Coordinates of C-alpha atoms in Angstrom, one line a residue:
Chain A
M1 CA 0.0 0.0 0.0
L2 CA 1.2 3.5 -0.8
E3 CA 0.2 6.3 1.6
I4 CA 0.1 9.8 0.0
R5 CA 1.7 12.4 2.3
E6 CA 1.7 15.4 -0.1
T7 CA 0.5 16.2 -3.6
G8 CA 1.7 19.1 -5.8
P9 CA -0.8 20.9 -8.0
Q10 CA -2.5 17.7 -9.0
A11 CA -1.9 13.9 -8.6
L12 CA -4.4 11.5 -10.2
V13 CA -4.7 7.8 -10.8
Q14 CA -4.7 7.1 -14.5
D15 CA -4.7 4.0 -16.8
L16 CA -5.6 3.9 -20.5
G17 CA -9.1 5.1 -19.8
R18 CA -12.6 3.8 -20.5
P19 CA -13.3 4.0 -24.3
G20 CA -16.7 2.8 -25.5
H21 CA -19.1 5.0 -23.6
A22 CA -19.3 8.2 -25.6
A23 CA -22.9 7.6 -26.6
I24 CA -23.9 8.1 -23.0
G25 CA -21.7 11.1 -22.6
V26 CA -18.8 9.4 -20.9
G27 CA -15.4 10.2 -22.4
R28 CA -12.3 7.9 -22.5
S29 CA -10.1 9.9 -20.2
G30 CA -6.9 8.0 -19.2
A31 CA -3.3 9.0 -18.9
A32 CA -2.6 12.3 -20.7
D33 CA 0.8 11.0 -22.0
R34 CA -0.1 7.4 -22.8
A35 CA 3.3 6.6 -24.2
A36 CA 4.9 7.5 -20.8
L37 CA 2.3 5.3 -18.9
R38 CA 3.0 2.4 -21.3
L39 CA 6.8 2.8 -20.9
G40 CA 6.6 2.8 -17.1
N41 CA 4.5 -0.3 -17.1
R42 CA 6.9 -2.0 -19.5
L43 CA 9.8 -1.1 -17.2
V44 CA 8.2 -2.7 -14.2
A45 CA 7.0 -5.6 -16.3
N46 CA 3.4 -5.3 -15.6
D47 CA 1.2 -7.7 -17.5
S48 CA -0.9 -4.8 -18.8
H49 CA 1.0 -1.8 -20.2
G50 CA -2.2 0.1 -19.2
A51 CA -1.9 -0.7 -15.5
A52 CA -3.0 2.2 -13.3
A53 CA -0.3 4.6 -12.2
I54 CA -0.1 8.0 -10.6
E55 CA 0.0 11.0 -12.9
V56 CA 1.8 13.9 -11.2
L57 CA 1.4 17.4 -12.5
L58 CA 4.6 19.5 -11.9
G59 CA 6.0 17.3 -9.1
G60 CA 5.3 17.8 -5.5
L61 CA 4.2 14.3 -4.7
V62 CA 5.4 12.6 -1.5
F63 CA 4.3 9.1 -0.6
V64 CA 5.4 6.3 1.8
A65 CA 5.5 2.7 0.6
H66 CA 4.1 0.4 3.3
R67 CA 5.5 -2.6 1.6
A68 CA 8.5 -3.0 -0.7
V69 CA 7.6 -2.0 -4.3
T70 CA 9.4 -1.6 -7.6
I71 CA 8.5 1.6 -9.4
A72 CA 9.5 3.5 -12.5
L73 CA 9.2 7.2 -13.2
T74 CA 8.4 8.3 -16.7
G75 CA 7.2 11.4 -18.5
A76 CA 8.4 14.7 -17.2
P77 CA 11.7 14.2 -15.4
A78 CA 10.7 15.2 -11.9
P79 CA 13.9 14.8 -9.7
A80 CA 13.0 12.1 -7.3
T81 CA 14.5 10.8 -4.0
V82 CA 13.9 7.7 -1.9
D83 CA 14.5 8.6 1.7
G84 CA 16.6 11.5 0.5
R85 CA 18.7 9.5 -1.9
P86 CA 18.4 10.7 -5.6
V87 CA 17.0 8.0 -8.0
G88 CA 16.9 7.9 -11.7
H89 CA 14.2 8.6 -14.3
H90 CA 13.1 6.0 -16.9
T91 CA 14.6 3.3 -14.8
L92 CA 13.7 0.7 -12.1
V93 CA 13.7 2.0 -8.6
T94 CA 13.3 -0.3 -5.6
V95 CA 11.5 1.2 -2.6
R96 CA 11.7 -0.7 0.7
A97 CA 8.8 -0.9 3.2
G98 CA 8.6 2.3 5.1
Q99 CA 10.7 4.4 2.7
E100 CA 9.5 7.8 1.5
V101 CA 9.5 8.8 -2.2
R102 CA 9.6 12.5 -3.0
L103 CA 9.2 14.1 -6.4
G104 CA 10.5 17.7 -7.1
P105 CA 9.4 20.0 -9.9
P106 CA 10.5 18.8 -13.4
A107 CA 12.8 21.0 -15.5
C108 CA 10.8 20.2 -18.6
G109 CA 7.4 18.7 -19.3
L110 CA 4.3 18.7 -17.2
R111 CA 3.3 15.2 -16.1
T112 CA 5.3 12.5 -14.5
Y113 CA 4.1 8.9 -14.2
V114 CA 4.8 6.8 -11.1
C115 CA 4.3 3.3 -12.4
V116 CA 4.2 0.6 -9.8
R117 CA 5.0 -3.1 -10.3
G118 CA 1.6 -4.8 -9.8
G119 CA -0.3 -1.6 -10.7
L120 CA -2.5 0.5 -8.5
D121 CA -5.5 -1.4 -7.4
V122 CA -8.3 1.1 -6.8
P123 CA -11.9 0.1 -7.7
P124 CA -12.5 0.5 -11.4
V125 CA -15.4 2.6 -12.7
L126 CA -16.9 1.6 -16.0
G127 CA -13.9 -0.6 -16.6
S128 CA -11.2 2.0 -15.8
R129 CA -9.3 3.4 -12.8
S130 CA -8.8 6.8 -14.5
T131 CA -10.0 10.1 -13.0
D132 CA -11.9 12.0 -15.6
T133 CA -11.6 15.7 -14.6
L134 CA -14.3 16.7 -17.0
S135 CA -17.1 14.4 -15.9
G136 CA -15.9 13.6 -12.4
I137 CA -16.0 9.9 -13.0
G138 CA -13.3 7.7 -11.4
P139 CA -11.3 7.9 -8.2
E140 CA -11.0 11.2 -6.3
P141 CA -7.9 13.2 -6.9
L142 CA -5.1 12.1 -4.6
A143 CA -4.9 14.0 -1.3
K144 CA -2.8 13.8 1.9
G145 CA -3.8 10.5 3.5
T146 CA -5.0 8.7 0.4
E147 CA -4.1 5.1 0.6
L148 CA -3.5 3.3 -2.7
A149 CA -3.5 -0.5 -2.8
V150 CA -0.9 -2.2 -5.1
G151 CA -2.0 -5.2 -7.2
P152 CA -0.3 -8.6 -7.1
E153 CA 3.2 -9.1 -8.4
P154 CA 3.1 -10.0 -12.1
A155 CA 4.8 -13.2 -13.2
A156 CA 7.2 -11.6 -15.5
W157 CA 10.4 -10.0 -14.3
P158 CA 11.7 -6.7 -15.6
L159 CA 14.1 -7.2 -18.5
V160 CA 15.2 -3.7 -19.1
A161 CA 16.8 -1.5 -16.4
V162 CA 16.8 1.8 -18.3
A163 CA 14.8 3.1 -21.2
P164 CA 16.8 5.6 -23.3
V165 CA 13.9 7.8 -24.5
P166 CA 14.1 11.5 -25.1
L167 CA 12.8 13.9 -22.5
P168 CA 10.1 16.5 -23.3
P169 CA 11.8 19.5 -25.0
V170 CA 12.4 22.8 -23.1
D171 CA 12.1 25.0 -26.1
T172 CA 9.7 24.9 -29.1
V173 CA 7.6 21.7 -29.4
T174 CA 6.7 20.7 -32.9
L175 CA 3.4 18.7 -33.2
H176 CA 2.5 16.8 -36.3
A177 CA -1.1 17.0 -37.5
V178 CA -3.3 16.2 -40.5
R179 CA -6.0 18.4 -41.8
G180 CA -9.3 18.0 -39.9
P181 CA -12.8 17.2 -41.2
R182 CA -13.7 20.9 -41.1
A183 CA -10.4 22.4 -42.2
D184 CA -12.3 24.7 -44.6
A185 CA -13.9 26.4 -41.7
A186 CA -10.7 28.4 -41.4
V187 CA -10.3 31.0 -44.1
D188 CA -6.6 30.2 -44.2
P189 CA -5.9 26.8 -42.6
S190 CA -2.2 27.2 -43.3
A191 CA -2.0 30.0 -40.7
L192 CA -2.1 27.1 -38.2
V193 CA 1.3 25.9 -39.4
R194 CA 2.8 29.4 -40.1
T195 CA 2.2 30.7 -36.6
V196 CA 4.6 30.1 -33.7
W197 CA 2.0 29.5 -31.0
Q198 CA 2.3 29.9 -27.3
A199 CA 0.5 27.4 -24.9
S200 CA -1.9 29.5 -22.8
G201 CA -2.1 29.3 -19.0
E202 CA -5.5 27.8 -19.5
T203 CA -4.1 24.4 -20.1
D204 CA -5.4 21.3 -18.3
R205 CA -6.3 17.7 -19.0
I206 CA -9.2 18.8 -21.0
G207 CA -7.3 20.9 -23.5
M208 CA -4.7 23.5 -24.3
R209 CA -5.5 26.9 -25.9
L210 CA -3.0 28.2 -28.4
L211 CA -2.2 31.9 -28.3
G212 CA -0.3 34.0 -30.9
A213 CA -2.9 34.6 -33.7
T214 CA -6.6 34.4 -34.3
L215 CA -7.6 32.3 -37.2
E216 CA -10.4 33.9 -39.3
T217 CA -13.4 31.5 -39.7
A218 CA -15.0 31.2 -43.1
D219 CA -18.5 31.7 -41.8
G220 CA -17.8 34.3 -39.2
G221 CA -17.3 32.0 -36.3
G222 CA -20.5 30.1 -36.2
S223 CA -21.1 26.8 -34.5
L224 CA -22.0 23.6 -36.4
P225 CA -24.2 20.7 -35.3
S226 CA -22.4 18.8 -32.6
E227 CA -19.8 16.3 -33.8
G228 CA -17.7 13.7 -32.0
L229 CA -14.3 14.7 -30.7
T230 CA -11.0 12.9 -30.1
R231 CA -8.0 13.8 -28.1
G232 CA -5.7 15.7 -30.5
A233 CA -8.6 17.4 -32.2
I234 CA -7.8 21.1 -32.9
Q235 CA -11.0 23.0 -32.6
L236 CA -11.6 26.5 -33.8
P237 CA -14.0 28.4 -31.5
P238 CA -15.5 31.7 -32.4
G239 CA -12.6 33.7 -30.8
G240 CA -10.3 32.2 -33.4
E241 CA -7.7 30.9 -30.9
P242 CA -7.3 27.1 -31.6
V243 CA -7.9 24.6 -28.8
V244 CA -6.0 21.3 -28.7
F245 CA -8.1 18.7 -26.9
L246 CA -6.4 16.3 -24.6
A247 CA -7.3 13.3 -22.5
D248 CA -10.5 14.6 -20.8
H249 CA -12.0 16.2 -23.9
P250 CA -15.8 16.5 -24.2
V251 CA -17.2 13.6 -26.2
T252 CA -19.0 16.0 -28.7
G253 CA -18.4 19.6 -29.6
G254 CA -20.1 22.3 -31.7
Y255 CA -17.1 24.1 -33.3
P256 CA -15.2 23.0 -36.3
V257 CA -12.2 20.7 -36.0
I258 CA -9.7 22.1 -38.4
A259 CA -6.8 19.7 -37.8
V260 CA -6.1 16.6 -35.8
L261 CA -2.7 15.7 -34.1
R262 CA -1.2 12.4 -34.8
D263 CA -2.0 10.1 -31.9
A264 CA 1.7 9.9 -30.8
D265 CA 1.9 13.7 -30.8
V266 CA -1.0 14.1 -28.4
D267 CA 1.3 12.5 -25.8
R268 CA 3.9 15.2 -26.5
A269 CA 1.2 17.9 -26.5
S270 CA 0.3 16.7 -23.0
Q271 CA 3.7 17.6 -21.8
V272 CA 3.7 21.2 -23.1
R273 CA 4.0 23.7 -20.3
P274 CA 1.9 27.0 -20.2
G275 CA 3.9 29.6 -22.0
Q276 CA 5.9 27.1 -24.1
S277 CA 6.2 27.7 -27.9
V278 CA 4.4 25.3 -30.1
R279 CA 4.5 24.7 -33.8
V280 CA 2.1 22.6 -35.8
R281 CA 3.3 20.8 -38.9
F282 CA 1.0 19.1 -41.4
T283 CA 2.2 15.6 -42.4
Chain B
M1 CA -22.7 9.0 -46.8
R2 CA -19.4 10.9 -46.8
V3 CA -16.3 9.8 -45.0
L4 CA -14.0 12.6 -43.8
P5 CA -10.5 12.3 -42.4
Y6 CA -10.0 12.7 -38.6
G7 CA -6.3 12.1 -37.8
D8 CA -4.4 8.8 -37.8
S9 CA -6.9 6.8 -35.7
A10 CA -10.4 8.0 -36.5
L11 CA -12.9 8.6 -39.3
L12 CA -15.8 11.0 -39.4
V13 CA -18.8 9.8 -41.3
E14 CA -21.5 12.2 -42.4
T15 CA -24.9 10.5 -42.8
D16 CA -28.6 11.1 -42.8
D17 CA -29.0 7.9 -40.7
V18 CA -26.9 8.5 -37.6
L19 CA -28.4 5.9 -35.3
P20 CA -28.7 3.1 -37.7
L21 CA -25.2 3.7 -39.0
A22 CA -23.8 3.9 -35.5
E23 CA -25.5 0.6 -34.6
A24 CA -24.3 -1.1 -37.8
C25 CA -20.7 0.0 -37.0
R26 CA -20.9 -1.3 -33.4
S27 CA -22.2 -4.7 -34.5
G28 CA -20.5 -5.0 -37.9
L29 CA -17.0 -3.6 -37.6
D30 CA -14.1 -5.1 -35.7
G31 CA -11.5 -3.3 -33.7
L32 CA -13.3 0.0 -33.0
L33 CA -12.6 1.6 -29.6
D34 CA -15.8 3.7 -29.7
V35 CA -18.5 4.8 -32.0
V36 CA -19.7 8.4 -31.3
P37 CA -23.1 9.4 -32.8
A38 CA -23.7 13.1 -33.0
A39 CA -26.2 15.4 -34.8
R40 CA -25.3 14.6 -38.4
T41 CA -22.2 12.4 -38.1
V42 CA -20.8 9.3 -36.6
L43 CA -17.2 9.3 -35.4
L44 CA -15.3 6.0 -35.5
L45 CA -12.4 5.7 -33.1
A46 CA -9.8 3.0 -33.8
E47 CA -6.6 2.0 -32.2
P48 CA -3.6 3.9 -33.5
G49 CA -2.1 1.9 -36.4
T50 CA -5.4 0.7 -37.7
D51 CA -5.6 0.6 -41.5
L52 CA -8.0 3.5 -42.0
G53 CA -8.3 2.9 -45.7
G54 CA -9.6 -0.6 -44.9
L55 CA -11.9 0.8 -42.3
R56 CA -13.2 3.4 -44.8
A57 CA -14.0 0.7 -47.3
A58 CA -15.7 -1.4 -44.7
V59 CA -17.9 1.5 -43.6
E60 CA -18.9 2.3 -47.2
T61 CA -20.0 -1.2 -47.9
L62 CA -21.8 -1.7 -44.5
E63 CA -25.4 -2.9 -44.5
V64 CA -27.3 -0.3 -42.5
A65 CA -30.6 -1.6 -41.4
A66 CA -33.3 0.5 -39.8
V67 CA -33.1 0.5 -36.0
E68 CA -36.2 -1.1 -34.6
A69 CA -37.8 1.2 -32.1
A70 CA -38.7 -1.9 -30.0
E71 CA -35.1 -2.8 -29.4
V72 CA -34.7 -0.1 -26.8
A73 CA -37.3 0.4 -24.0
A74 CA -39.3 3.6 -24.0
V75 CA -38.8 6.0 -21.1
E76 CA -41.4 8.2 -19.5
I77 CA -40.1 11.4 -17.7
P78 CA -42.5 13.2 -15.4
V79 CA -42.0 16.9 -15.5
V80 CA -43.2 19.8 -13.4
Y81 CA -43.5 22.6 -16.0
D82 CA -42.5 25.6 -13.9
G83 CA -39.2 26.4 -15.5
P84 CA -37.7 30.0 -15.5
D85 CA -37.8 30.1 -19.4
L86 CA -41.3 28.9 -20.0
A87 CA -42.6 32.4 -20.7
D88 CA -39.6 33.2 -23.0
V89 CA -40.2 30.0 -24.9
A90 CA -43.8 30.8 -25.3
A91 CA -42.9 34.3 -26.6
L92 CA -40.2 32.8 -29.0
T93 CA -42.5 30.2 -30.4
G94 CA -45.7 32.3 -30.5
L95 CA -47.5 29.6 -28.4
S96 CA -49.1 30.0 -25.0
E97 CA -47.3 28.4 -22.0
D98 CA -49.9 25.7 -22.0
E99 CA -49.4 25.1 -25.7
V100 CA -45.6 24.8 -25.1
V101 CA -46.3 22.1 -22.5
A102 CA -48.7 20.4 -24.7
A103 CA -46.2 20.4 -27.6
H104 CA -43.4 19.1 -25.4
T105 CA -45.5 16.3 -24.0
G106 CA -47.6 15.7 -27.1
T107 CA -45.0 13.8 -29.2
A108 CA -42.4 11.3 -28.5
W109 CA -38.7 12.3 -28.6
R110 CA -35.8 10.0 -29.4
V111 CA -32.3 9.8 -27.9
A112 CA -30.1 11.1 -30.7
F113 CA -26.7 11.2 -29.1
G114 CA -24.8 11.9 -25.9
G115 CA -22.3 14.5 -24.8
F116 CA -22.0 17.5 -22.5
A117 CA -22.2 15.3 -19.3
P118 CA -22.5 11.7 -18.4
G119 CA -26.1 10.6 -18.9
F120 CA -27.0 13.7 -20.9
A121 CA -28.9 12.9 -24.1
Y122 CA -29.8 15.1 -27.0
L123 CA -33.4 14.3 -27.6
A124 CA -34.6 14.9 -31.2
G125 CA -37.7 14.4 -33.2
G126 CA -40.0 16.5 -31.1
D127 CA -42.6 19.0 -32.1
P128 CA -40.8 21.3 -34.7
R129 CA -42.6 24.4 -33.3
L130 CA -40.4 24.1 -30.2
S131 CA -37.2 24.9 -32.0
V132 CA -35.7 27.8 -30.1
S133 CA -32.2 29.2 -29.8
R134 CA -30.2 28.8 -26.6
R135 CA -30.3 31.6 -24.0
E136 CA -28.1 34.6 -25.0
T137 CA -26.2 34.2 -21.7
S138 CA -25.6 30.9 -20.1
R139 CA -26.6 30.3 -16.5
T140 CA -23.7 29.6 -14.2
K141 CA -25.7 27.0 -12.4
V142 CA -28.6 24.9 -13.8
P143 CA -30.0 22.5 -11.2
A144 CA -29.9 18.7 -11.8
G145 CA -33.2 17.5 -13.4
S146 CA -33.8 20.7 -15.3
V147 CA -35.6 20.0 -18.6
G148 CA -34.7 22.3 -21.4
L149 CA -34.8 23.1 -25.1
A150 CA -32.0 24.3 -27.5
G151 CA -32.2 24.3 -31.2
E152 CA -34.2 21.2 -32.4
Y153 CA -33.3 19.3 -29.2
S154 CA -34.7 18.8 -25.7
G155 CA -32.6 17.5 -22.8
V156 CA -32.5 16.9 -19.1
Y157 CA -29.5 18.1 -17.1
P158 CA -28.1 14.9 -15.3
R159 CA -26.5 17.1 -12.6
S160 CA -26.0 20.7 -11.6
S161 CA -23.9 22.4 -14.1
P162 CA -23.5 25.7 -16.1
G163 CA -25.8 25.7 -19.1
G164 CA -27.6 27.8 -21.7
W165 CA -30.7 25.8 -22.5
Q166 CA -34.1 27.3 -22.2
L167 CA -35.6 25.7 -19.1
L168 CA -39.2 24.5 -19.2
G169 CA -39.4 22.5 -16.0
R170 CA -37.8 19.9 -13.7
T171 CA -37.9 16.2 -13.1
D172 CA -36.9 13.9 -10.2
V173 CA -35.7 11.1 -12.4
V174 CA -32.0 10.1 -12.0
L175 CA -30.4 10.2 -15.4
F176 CA -27.0 8.8 -14.5
D177 CA -26.2 6.4 -11.7
L178 CA -22.9 4.4 -11.7
D179 CA -24.5 1.8 -9.4
R180 CA -27.1 1.0 -12.0
D181 CA -26.6 -1.1 -15.1
P182 CA -26.6 0.5 -17.5
P183 CA -25.7 3.8 -15.7
A184 CA -27.4 6.0 -18.2
L185 CA -31.3 6.1 -18.1
L186 CA -31.5 7.3 -21.7
Q187 CA -29.9 4.8 -24.1
P188 CA -29.1 5.7 -27.8
G189 CA -32.3 5.3 -29.9
A190 CA -34.6 5.1 -26.9
E191 CA -38.0 6.8 -27.2
V192 CA -38.7 9.4 -24.5
R193 CA -42.1 10.8 -23.5
F194 CA -42.4 13.8 -21.2
V195 CA -45.5 13.7 -18.9
A196 CA -46.7 16.8 -17.1
R197 CA -47.4 16.5 -13.4
D198 CA -48.4 19.1 -10.8
S199 CA -45.7 18.9 -8.2

């Protein structure tokens, strides 16, 4: 069992979400950076690469392990210590019973994943242990005193000690997209790729607003009949500032989707910090 | 039917038969993560790496049968018609308040699609005279159970939330309950009848 002592701005349980319920208004949710969640679960050799882990926004998490656990930290490289001793990122970390794990603020990226061998065993809701911040479905956000059960040891043993994967960039992030179903709703869709955007402070698990230009809409900024949304959809609301939807996006929306990020690039978009520069490239 | 691109793991299908197509995709296509019906479109969500060309071809050749109304149980929703926008809706539609209530209860609605909040259903197919625009300014708090109109749709707020629909009344029915199976009262395609009651 892990006992939460402190959280930073936000710490949530996340797995790969609950796809399949959009028709009743329930979105998929799940880890914002799914590649990081999968990597961490691979490192600790969990049977499911979608086992539930802790998603930590900008560090600040402190927990005590009440039994020995093997963990791996992925995503934003929050400097971590076990009983004060620094431990690595993207690697296996052994935590003995009673030891305290502490995450500092990462130098780049937004979200760190604390993946635990055995996975976090909180009660699933509609087939997932993810907290959906839009609908409120799933476990409560972690708070001081939250106790998290850890699932049984998987049969497989970790085969890789370190994963050499790049860290989220500190400077401009380039995100690859394709034209969306309503690309023509923008008078000049190529303005999306010409502009050096800045991620707004209004960035959360639902979406990220891009600042730096306003895209003119062909019909004067009207809405259209509601259409399904995905994570990675870039929507153009009447104000003309594009919004990139992330893990907890609404299931349907009434403004045109002018571009859609490649699935892998949504993970990278989820690590963009407020104020960071963003470029969009059509592939 | 027109199939539009939607990134590397989804397709958006424009169709006049949203619910039958959504149902046909759910039962007839393998490997989909979700099928998202909406007003005029069905979004098909696939795993990254899915052959979207193959999926597109499969959709275009899919047999779309009419959805039998009997497949989904009809739902009756008792409503107290004392909503704050009843007078405005009467003014907008040129009907009296009693005629608005009669129109809202007089024909069956059908669950068209979900969205906005868990358990919220966009109900379509009601009396066309009730088509009204949303309120110019949204309310910051609409109580759970509020019954409203917006555009061609009617809907019931599953929980307290901000909202801009024109509110006709309120109901006690619980639209979404995770301890119930299925959790959503209003399933896609279900017929919904509103019934006026006094209190």
